[in-house]
PDB file of C-alpha atoms in Angstrom:
ATOM      1  CA  GLY A   1      67.546  82.356 111.025  1.00 79.00           C
ATOM      2  CA  GLU A   2      67.536  79.180 110.231  1.00 85.00           C
ATOM      3  CA  ASN A   3      68.938  77.864 106.102  1.00 91.00           C
ATOM      4  CA  VAL A   4      68.095  75.349 104.677  1.00 95.00           C
ATOM      5  CA  GLU A   5      70.566  73.344 101.445  1.00 96.00           C
ATOM      6  CA  GLN A   6      69.974  70.805  98.798  1.00 97.00           C
ATOM      7  CA  HIS A   7      71.396  69.277  96.987  1.00 97.00           C
ATOM      8  CA  PRO A   8      71.766  68.095  94.036  1.00 97.00           C
ATOM      9  CA  SER A   9      69.035  70.408  92.029  1.00 96.00           C
ATOM     10  CA  THR A  10      68.762  67.576  89.886  1.00 97.00           C
ATOM     11  CA  LEU A  11      68.551  64.000  89.661  1.00 98.00           C
ATOM     12  CA  SER A  12      68.308  60.892  87.273  1.00 98.00           C
ATOM     13  CA  VAL A  13      68.369  57.682  87.556  1.00 98.00           C
ATOM     14  CA  GLN A  14      66.874  54.999  86.192  1.00 97.00           C
ATOM     15  CA  GLU A  15      64.135  52.653  87.055  1.00 97.00           C
ATOM     16  CA  GLY A  16      63.663  50.869  89.487  1.00 97.00           C
ATOM     17  CA  ASP A  17      67.314  52.202  91.613  1.00 97.00           C
ATOM     18  CA  SER A  18      67.063  54.340  94.933  1.00 98.00           C
ATOM     19  CA  ALA A  19      67.232  58.350  95.479  1.00 98.00           C
ATOM     20  CA  VAL A  20      68.979  60.078  97.603  1.00 98.00           C
ATOM     21  CA  ILE A  21      68.617  63.910  98.276  1.00 98.00           C
ATOM     22  CA  LYS A  22      70.127  65.497 100.720  1.00 98.00           C
ATOM     23  CA  CYS A  23      70.024  68.481 103.127  1.00 98.00           C
ATOM     24  CA  THR A  24      71.776  70.264 105.589  1.00 98.00           C
ATOM     25  CA  TYR A  25      70.635  72.931 108.137  1.00 96.00           C
ATOM     26  CA  SER A  26      72.158  76.157 110.722  1.00 95.00           C
ATOM     27  CA  ASP A  27      70.438  76.593 113.482  1.00 91.00           C
ATOM     28  CA  SER A  28      70.554  73.256 115.165  1.00 90.00           C
ATOM     29  CA  ALA A  29      67.041  74.797 117.169  1.00 88.00           C
ATOM     30  CA  SER A  30      65.375  72.989 113.858  1.00 90.00           C
ATOM     31  CA  ASN A  31      63.294  70.087 115.245  1.00 88.00           C
ATOM     32  CA  TYR A  32      61.120  69.287 112.854  1.00 88.00           C
ATOM     33  CA  PHE A  33      62.406  67.709 109.094  1.00 93.00           C
ATOM     34  CA  PRO A  34      59.495  67.144 106.580  1.00 93.00           C
ATOM     35  CA  TRP A  35      60.092  66.558 102.972  1.00 97.00           C
ATOM     36  CA  TYR A  36      57.577  67.908  99.405  1.00 96.00           C
ATOM     37  CA  LYS A  37      56.822  66.245  96.655  1.00 97.00           C
ATOM     38  CA  GLN A  38      55.379  68.421  94.219  1.00 96.00           C
ATOM     39  CA  GLU A  39      54.536  67.734  90.242  1.00 94.00           C
ATOM     40  CA  LEU A  40      53.733  70.531  87.360  1.00 90.00           C
ATOM     41  CA  GLY A  41      51.462  73.204  87.632  1.00 87.00           C
ATOM     42  CA  LYS A  42      50.351  71.779  91.969  1.00 90.00           C
ATOM     43  CA  GLY A  43      51.041  72.724  95.217  1.00 93.00           C
ATOM     44  CA  PRO A  44      53.892  70.575  96.757  1.00 95.00           C
ATOM     45  CA  GLN A  45      52.823  67.952  99.495  1.00 94.00           C
ATOM     46  CA  LEU A  46      53.992  65.906 102.646  1.00 93.00           C
ATOM     47  CA  ILE A  47      55.970  62.552 101.576  1.00 96.00           C
ATOM     48  CA  ILE A  48      57.178  62.597 104.669  1.00 95.00           C
ATOM     49  CA  ASP A  49      58.816  63.673 107.809  1.00 92.00           C
ATOM     50  CA  ILE A  50      60.680  63.013 110.746  1.00 91.00           C
ATOM     51  CA  ARG A  51      61.171  64.948 114.485  1.00 87.00           C
ATOM     52  CA  SER A  52      64.762  65.264 116.346  1.00 82.00           C
ATOM     53  CA  ASN A  53      63.913  63.055 118.451  1.00 82.00           C
ATOM     54  CA  VAL A  54      64.344  60.080 115.723  1.00 81.00           C
ATOM     55  CA  GLY A  55      67.266  58.768 114.067  1.00 90.00           C
ATOM     56  CA  GLU A  56      65.395  57.622 110.767  1.00 94.00           C
ATOM     57  CA  LYS A  57      61.561  56.940 109.426  1.00 94.00           C
ATOM     58  CA  LYS A  58      60.529  54.668 107.147  1.00 96.00           C
ATOM     59  CA  ASP A  59      57.089  54.838 105.261  1.00 94.00           C
ATOM     60  CA  GLN A  60      57.099  51.842 102.475  1.00 96.00           C
ATOM     61  CA  ARG A  61      59.338  52.674  99.344  1.00 97.00           C
ATOM     62  CA  ILE A  62      60.747  56.292 100.379  1.00 98.00           C
ATOM     63  CA  ALA A  63      63.138  56.326 103.539  1.00 98.00           C
ATOM     64  CA  VAL A  64      63.623  59.179 105.643  1.00 98.00           C
ATOM     65  CA  THR A  65      67.372  59.875 108.053  1.00 97.00           C
ATOM     66  CA  LEU A  66      69.153  62.950 110.435  1.00 96.00           C
ATOM     67  CA  ASN A  67      71.745  63.511 111.541  1.00 95.00           C
ATOM     68  CA  LYS A  68      71.707  65.905 114.348  1.00 93.00           C
ATOM     69  CA  THR A  69      75.149  66.315 114.829  1.00 93.00           C
ATOM     70  CA  ALA A  70      76.134  66.995 111.743  1.00 94.00           C
ATOM     71  CA  LYS A  71      72.857  68.968 110.637  1.00 95.00           C
ATOM     72  CA  HIS A  72      71.210  67.526 108.001  1.00 95.00           C
ATOM     73  CA  PHE A  73      68.668  65.324 106.803  1.00 97.00           C
ATOM     74  CA  SER A  74      68.127  62.430 103.808  1.00 98.00           C
ATOM     75  CA  LEU A  75      65.299  61.523 101.751  1.00 98.00           C
ATOM     76  CA  HIS A  76      65.436  57.637  99.770  1.00 98.00           C
ATOM     77  CA  ILE A  77      63.664  56.622  97.245  1.00 98.00           C
ATOM     78  CA  THR A  78      63.793  53.169  97.399  1.00 97.00           C
ATOM     79  CA  GLU A  79      62.848  50.427  93.251  1.00 98.00           C
ATOM     80  CA  THR A  80      62.147  53.942  91.770  1.00 98.00           C
ATOM     81  CA  GLN A  81      58.560  54.265  88.902  1.00 97.00           C
ATOM     82  CA  PRO A  82      58.314  56.518  86.761  1.00 96.00           C
ATOM     83  CA  GLU A  83      55.782  58.679  88.945  1.00 96.00           C
ATOM     84  CA  ASP A  84      58.320  59.168  91.299  1.00 98.00           C
ATOM     85  CA  SER A  85      59.314  61.617  89.053  1.00 97.00           C
ATOM     86  CA  ALA A  86      58.748  65.219  90.344  1.00 97.00           C
ATOM     87  CA  VAL A  87      60.672  68.476  92.427  1.00 97.00           C
ATOM     88  CA  TYR A  88      61.175  67.204  96.221  1.00 98.00           C
ATOM     89  CA  PHE A  89      61.265  69.694  99.253  1.00 97.00           C
ATOM     90  CA  CYS A  90      62.925  69.109 101.847  1.00 97.00           C
ATOM     91  CA  ALA A  91      62.505  71.964 105.113  1.00 95.00           C
ATOM     92  CA  ALA A  92      62.849  72.329 108.581  1.00 93.00           C
ATOM     93  CA  SER A  93      61.181  73.701 111.375  1.00 86.00           C
ATOM     94  CA  MET A  94      61.700  74.872 114.365  1.00 75.00           C
ATOM     95  CA  ARG A  95      58.811  75.816 118.000  1.00 60.00           C
ATOM     96  CA  PRO A  96      56.763  72.910 117.605  1.00 51.00           C
ATOM     97  CA  GLY A  97      53.093  73.226 118.157  1.00 49.00           C
ATOM     98  CA  THR A  98      52.645  76.862 116.917  1.00 54.00           C
ATOM     99  CA  ALA A  99      52.366  78.444 113.737  1.00 57.00           C
ATOM    100  CA  SER A 100      56.060  78.409 113.067  1.00 66.00           C
ATOM    101  CA  LYS A 101      58.042  79.538 109.934  1.00 78.00           C
ATOM    102  CA  LEU A 102      58.702  76.331 107.521  1.00 87.00           C
ATOM    103  CA  THR A 103      62.449  77.153 106.052  1.00 90.00           C
ATOM    104  CA  PHE A 104      62.444  75.566 102.620  1.00 93.00           C
ATOM    105  CA  GLY A 105      65.132  73.863 100.306  1.00 95.00           C
ATOM    106  CA  THR A 106      66.001  74.787  96.653  1.00 94.00           C
ATOM    107  CA  GLY A 107      64.594  71.710  95.127  1.00 96.00           C
ATOM    108  CA  THR A 108      65.708  68.721  93.581  1.00 97.00           C
ATOM    109  CA  ARG A 109      63.901  67.316  90.226  1.00 97.00           C
ATOM    110  CA  LEU A 110      63.427  63.885  89.258  1.00 98.00           C
ATOM    111  CA  GLN A 111      63.815  62.472  86.908  1.00 98.00           C
ATOM    112  CA  VAL A 112      63.245  58.516  86.621  1.00 97.00           C
ATOM    113  CA  THR A 113      63.449  57.011  83.329  1.00 95.00           C
ATOM    114  CA  LEU A 114      62.717  53.614  82.072  1.00 90.00           C
TER     115      LEU A 114
ATOM    116  CA  ASP B   1      35.492  67.618 101.099  1.00 56.00           C
ATOM    117  CA  GLY B   2      38.361  69.087 102.844  1.00 64.00           C
ATOM    118  CA  GLY B   3      40.900  71.049 101.719  1.00 92.00           C
ATOM    119  CA  ILE B   4      42.226  74.346 100.182  1.00 95.00           C
ATOM    120  CA  THR B   5      41.242  75.949  97.329  1.00 95.00           C
ATOM    121  CA  GLN B   6      42.550  78.973  95.469  1.00 96.00           C
ATOM    122  CA  SER B   7      41.023  80.949  92.815  1.00 90.00           C
ATOM    123  CA  PRO B   8      42.638  82.009  90.218  1.00 91.00           C
ATOM    124  CA  LYS B   9      44.568  79.990  89.042  1.00 93.00           C
ATOM    125  CA  TYR B  10      45.735  81.759  86.023  1.00 94.00           C
ATOM    126  CA  LEU B  11      46.248  85.440  86.942  1.00 93.00           C
ATOM    127  CA  PHE B  12      47.444  88.715  85.241  1.00 93.00           C
ATOM    128  CA  ARG B  13      47.885  92.116  86.100  1.00 91.00           C
ATOM    129  CA  LYS B  14      48.763  95.516  84.648  1.00 91.00           C
ATOM    130  CA  GLU B  15      51.723  97.593  86.613  1.00 89.00           C
ATOM    131  CA  GLY B  16      50.935  99.793  89.085  1.00 89.00           C
ATOM    132  CA  GLN B  17      48.193  97.063  89.870  1.00 91.00           C
ATOM    133  CA  ASN B  18      47.263  95.642  93.018  1.00 93.00           C
ATOM    134  CA  VAL B  19      45.367  92.625  92.634  1.00 94.00           C
ATOM    135  CA  THR B  20      44.487  89.788  95.434  1.00 95.00           C
ATOM    136  CA  LEU B  21      44.602  86.385  95.876  1.00 96.00           C
ATOM    137  CA  SER B  22      42.145  83.858  96.950  1.00 96.00           C
ATOM    138  CA  CYS B  23      42.791  81.166  99.728  1.00 97.00           C
ATOM    139  CA  GLU B  24      39.895  79.919 101.871  1.00 97.00           C
ATOM    140  CA  GLN B  25      40.320  75.904 103.424  1.00 96.00           C
ATOM    141  CA  ASN B  26      37.619  74.577 104.937  1.00 95.00           C
ATOM    142  CA  LEU B  27      39.933  71.820 107.499  1.00 92.00           C
ATOM    143  CA  ASN B  28      39.411  73.768 110.897  1.00 90.00           C
ATOM    144  CA  HIS B  29      43.412  75.181 110.898  1.00 90.00           C
ATOM    145  CA  ASP B  30      44.596  77.300 113.310  1.00 88.00           C
ATOM    146  CA  ALA B  31      47.300  78.663 111.240  1.00 90.00           C
ATOM    147  CA  MET B  32      47.651  79.126 107.506  1.00 93.00           C
ATOM    148  CA  TYR B  33      50.146  80.910 105.506  1.00 94.00           C
ATOM    149  CA  TRP B  34      51.495  82.708 102.152  1.00 97.00           C
ATOM    150  CA  TYR B  35      53.610  81.428 100.083  1.00 96.00           C
ATOM    151  CA  ARG B  36      56.258  82.593  96.828  1.00 97.00           C
ATOM    152  CA  GLN B  37      57.852  80.087  94.535  1.00 95.00           C
ATOM    153  CA  ASP B  38      60.016  81.629  91.786  1.00 93.00           C
ATOM    154  CA  PRO B  39      61.231  78.584  88.910  1.00 84.00           C
ATOM    155  CA  GLY B  40      64.980  77.218  90.737  1.00 77.00           C
ATOM    156  CA  GLN B  41      64.434  78.953  94.254  1.00 81.00           C
ATOM    157  CA  GLY B  42      62.363  76.893  96.984  1.00 86.00           C
ATOM    158  CA  LEU B  43      59.012  78.215  98.653  1.00 93.00           C
ATOM    159  CA  ARG B  44      59.664  81.910 101.271  1.00 93.00           C
ATOM    160  CA  LEU B  45      57.766  82.981 103.743  1.00 93.00           C
ATOM    161  CA  ILE B  46      55.575  86.412 102.398  1.00 96.00           C
ATOM    162  CA  TYR B  47      52.303  86.043 105.508  1.00 96.00           C
ATOM    163  CA  TYR B  48      51.524  84.159 107.947  1.00 93.00           C
ATOM    164  CA  SER B  49      48.497  83.988 110.661  1.00 93.00           C
ATOM    165  CA  GLN B  50      48.528  81.781 113.935  1.00 88.00           C
ATOM    166  CA  ILE B  51      44.476  83.243 114.573  1.00 88.00           C
ATOM    167  CA  VAL B  52      42.367  84.946 113.569  1.00 93.00           C
ATOM    168  CA  ASN B  53      42.616  88.388 113.441  1.00 94.00           C
ATOM    169  CA  ASP B  54      46.518  88.243 113.419  1.00 92.00           C
ATOM    170  CA  PHE B  55      48.971  88.108 111.465  1.00 93.00           C
ATOM    171  CA  GLN B  56      52.646  88.309 111.268  1.00 92.00           C
ATOM    172  CA  LYS B  57      55.237  88.898 108.259  1.00 93.00           C
ATOM    173  CA  GLY B  58      57.404  86.093 106.457  1.00 91.00           C
ATOM    174  CA  ASP B  59      60.604  86.690 105.715  1.00 89.00           C
ATOM    175  CA  ILE B  60      59.368  88.523 102.583  1.00 94.00           C
ATOM    176  CA  ALA B  61      57.014  90.698 103.538  1.00 96.00           C
ATOM    177  CA  GLU B  62      56.986  94.270 101.458  1.00 96.00           C
ATOM    178  CA  GLY B  63      54.624  94.847  98.484  1.00 96.00           C
ATOM    179  CA  TYR B  64      52.391  92.704 100.098  1.00 97.00           C
ATOM    180  CA  SER B  65      49.309  93.208 102.416  1.00 97.00           C
ATOM    181  CA  VAL B  66      47.210  90.192 104.265  1.00 98.00           C
ATOM    182  CA  SER B  67      43.499  89.947 106.776  1.00 97.00           C
ATOM    183  CA  ARG B  68      42.746  87.298 108.534  1.00 97.00           C
ATOM    184  CA  GLU B  69      38.769  88.278 108.989  1.00 97.00           C
ATOM    185  CA  LYS B  70      37.619  84.831 109.466  1.00 96.00           C
ATOM    186  CA  LYS B  71      39.460  81.448 109.992  1.00 95.00           C
ATOM    187  CA  GLU B  72      39.014  79.658 106.432  1.00 96.00           C
ATOM    188  CA  SER B  73      40.433  82.613 104.394  1.00 97.00           C
ATOM    189  CA  PHE B  74      43.370  84.221 104.332  1.00 98.00           C
ATOM    190  CA  PRO B  75      43.055  86.762 101.925  1.00 97.00           C
ATOM    191  CA  LEU B  76      47.081  88.168  99.941  1.00 97.00           C
ATOM    192  CA  THR B  77      46.752  91.573  98.304  1.00 97.00           C
ATOM    193  CA  VAL B  78      50.080  92.063  95.914  1.00 95.00           C
ATOM    194  CA  THR B  79      50.394  95.831  94.896  1.00 94.00           C
ATOM    195  CA  SER B  80      51.948  97.947  93.061  1.00 89.00           C
ATOM    196  CA  ALA B  81      54.796  98.328  95.462  1.00 88.00           C
ATOM    197  CA  GLN B  82      56.503  95.131  95.207  1.00 89.00           C
ATOM    198  CA  LYS B  83      58.880  95.262  91.887  1.00 88.00           C
ATOM    199  CA  ASN B  84      58.756  92.106  90.852  1.00 90.00           C
ATOM    200  CA  PRO B  85      55.318  90.400  91.080  1.00 93.00           C
ATOM    201  CA  THR B  86      54.922  88.032  88.469  1.00 95.00           C
ATOM    202  CA  ALA B  87      55.898  83.917  90.499  1.00 95.00           C
ATOM    203  CA  PHE B  88      53.673  80.780  91.595  1.00 95.00           C
ATOM    204  CA  TYR B  89      52.407  81.754  95.033  1.00 97.00           C
ATOM    205  CA  LEU B  90      50.718  79.856  96.864  1.00 97.00           C
ATOM    206  CA  CYS B  91      48.812  78.865 100.756  1.00 97.00           C
ATOM    207  CA  ALA B  92      48.667  77.038 103.512  1.00 95.00           C
ATOM    208  CA  SER B  93      47.844  75.865 106.890  1.00 93.00           C
ATOM    209  CA  SER B  94      48.281  73.768 109.415  1.00 89.00           C
ATOM    210  CA  ILE B  95      46.480  72.650 112.664  1.00 78.00           C
ATOM    211  CA  PHE B  96      48.850  72.612 116.233  1.00 69.00           C
ATOM    212  CA  GLU B  97      50.470  69.274 117.270  1.00 67.00           C
ATOM    213  CA  THR B  98      52.969  68.723 119.391  1.00 61.00           C
ATOM    214  CA  GLY B  99      56.363  67.643 117.367  1.00 60.00           C
ATOM    215  CA  ARG B 100      55.192  68.722 114.710  1.00 64.00           C
ATOM    216  CA  ASN B 101      54.223  71.917 111.815  1.00 71.00           C
ATOM    217  CA  GLU B 102      52.591  69.376 108.607  1.00 82.00           C
ATOM    218  CA  GLN B 103      51.191  72.289 106.523  1.00 88.00           C
ATOM    219  CA  PHE B 104      48.974  71.706 103.805  1.00 91.00           C
ATOM    220  CA  PHE B 105      49.030  73.564 100.676  1.00 94.00           C
ATOM    221  CA  GLY B 106      46.558  75.091  98.056  1.00 96.00           C
ATOM    222  CA  PRO B 107      47.027  74.271  93.997  1.00 95.00           C
ATOM    223  CA  GLY B 108      49.035  77.334  93.295  1.00 96.00           C
ATOM    224  CA  THR B 109      47.957  80.679  91.704  1.00 96.00           C
ATOM    225  CA  ARG B 110      50.152  82.027  89.161  1.00 95.00           C
ATOM    226  CA  LEU B 111      50.235  85.627  88.283  1.00 95.00           C
ATOM    227  CA  THR B 112      51.538  86.567  85.963  1.00 95.00           C
ATOM    228  CA  VAL B 113      52.408  90.497  85.005  1.00 91.00           C
ATOM    229  CA  LEU B 114      51.838  92.150  81.924  1.00 87.00           C
TER     230      LEU B 114
END
């Protein structure tokens, strides 16, 4: 089955700096890669996703890049703000368009300090 | 207001008791999922359902059971056979869309076995 590894497990940055979180996946058949943000005591919320036919996607301060050859994808947050502090999860999925399983990474706790 | 509701938010049970966690969605989504989240780990899939009266085991189904009698509802029963049930349980739903599997999460139920 699919295996997703995520690094780092914790990340501390100063407000205004950039943050990068990296994930690798094992199954070359995976073709959908979402990123979720989870605040304390709440359910995860989708912040951005990318399909395998796209190399990069950007939404305001958040961007995701995908390298299918190397089987890794990354989340980039620019101009970080205190409200970006949360746990971020990457995930990978096969078989889009069905109730396919999302395999999650182990999460990155991002702390943005003033 | 569309969304996913889970109840209760906190749940306590004694060892040897079965307990049922509720999950309801009014998003008209076809698929529903149950995940378990433990500290320092990603989300792990327990069960999922693509349509009413149909469900499949996820990666950690042992000790759990589900039903899908209505499109809106997907309750999870944690049985006494689950050896380590204390965890944060998340319900999600998704709509089929080519190329994506965007899952929307509920707020979660924290189960503690005393």
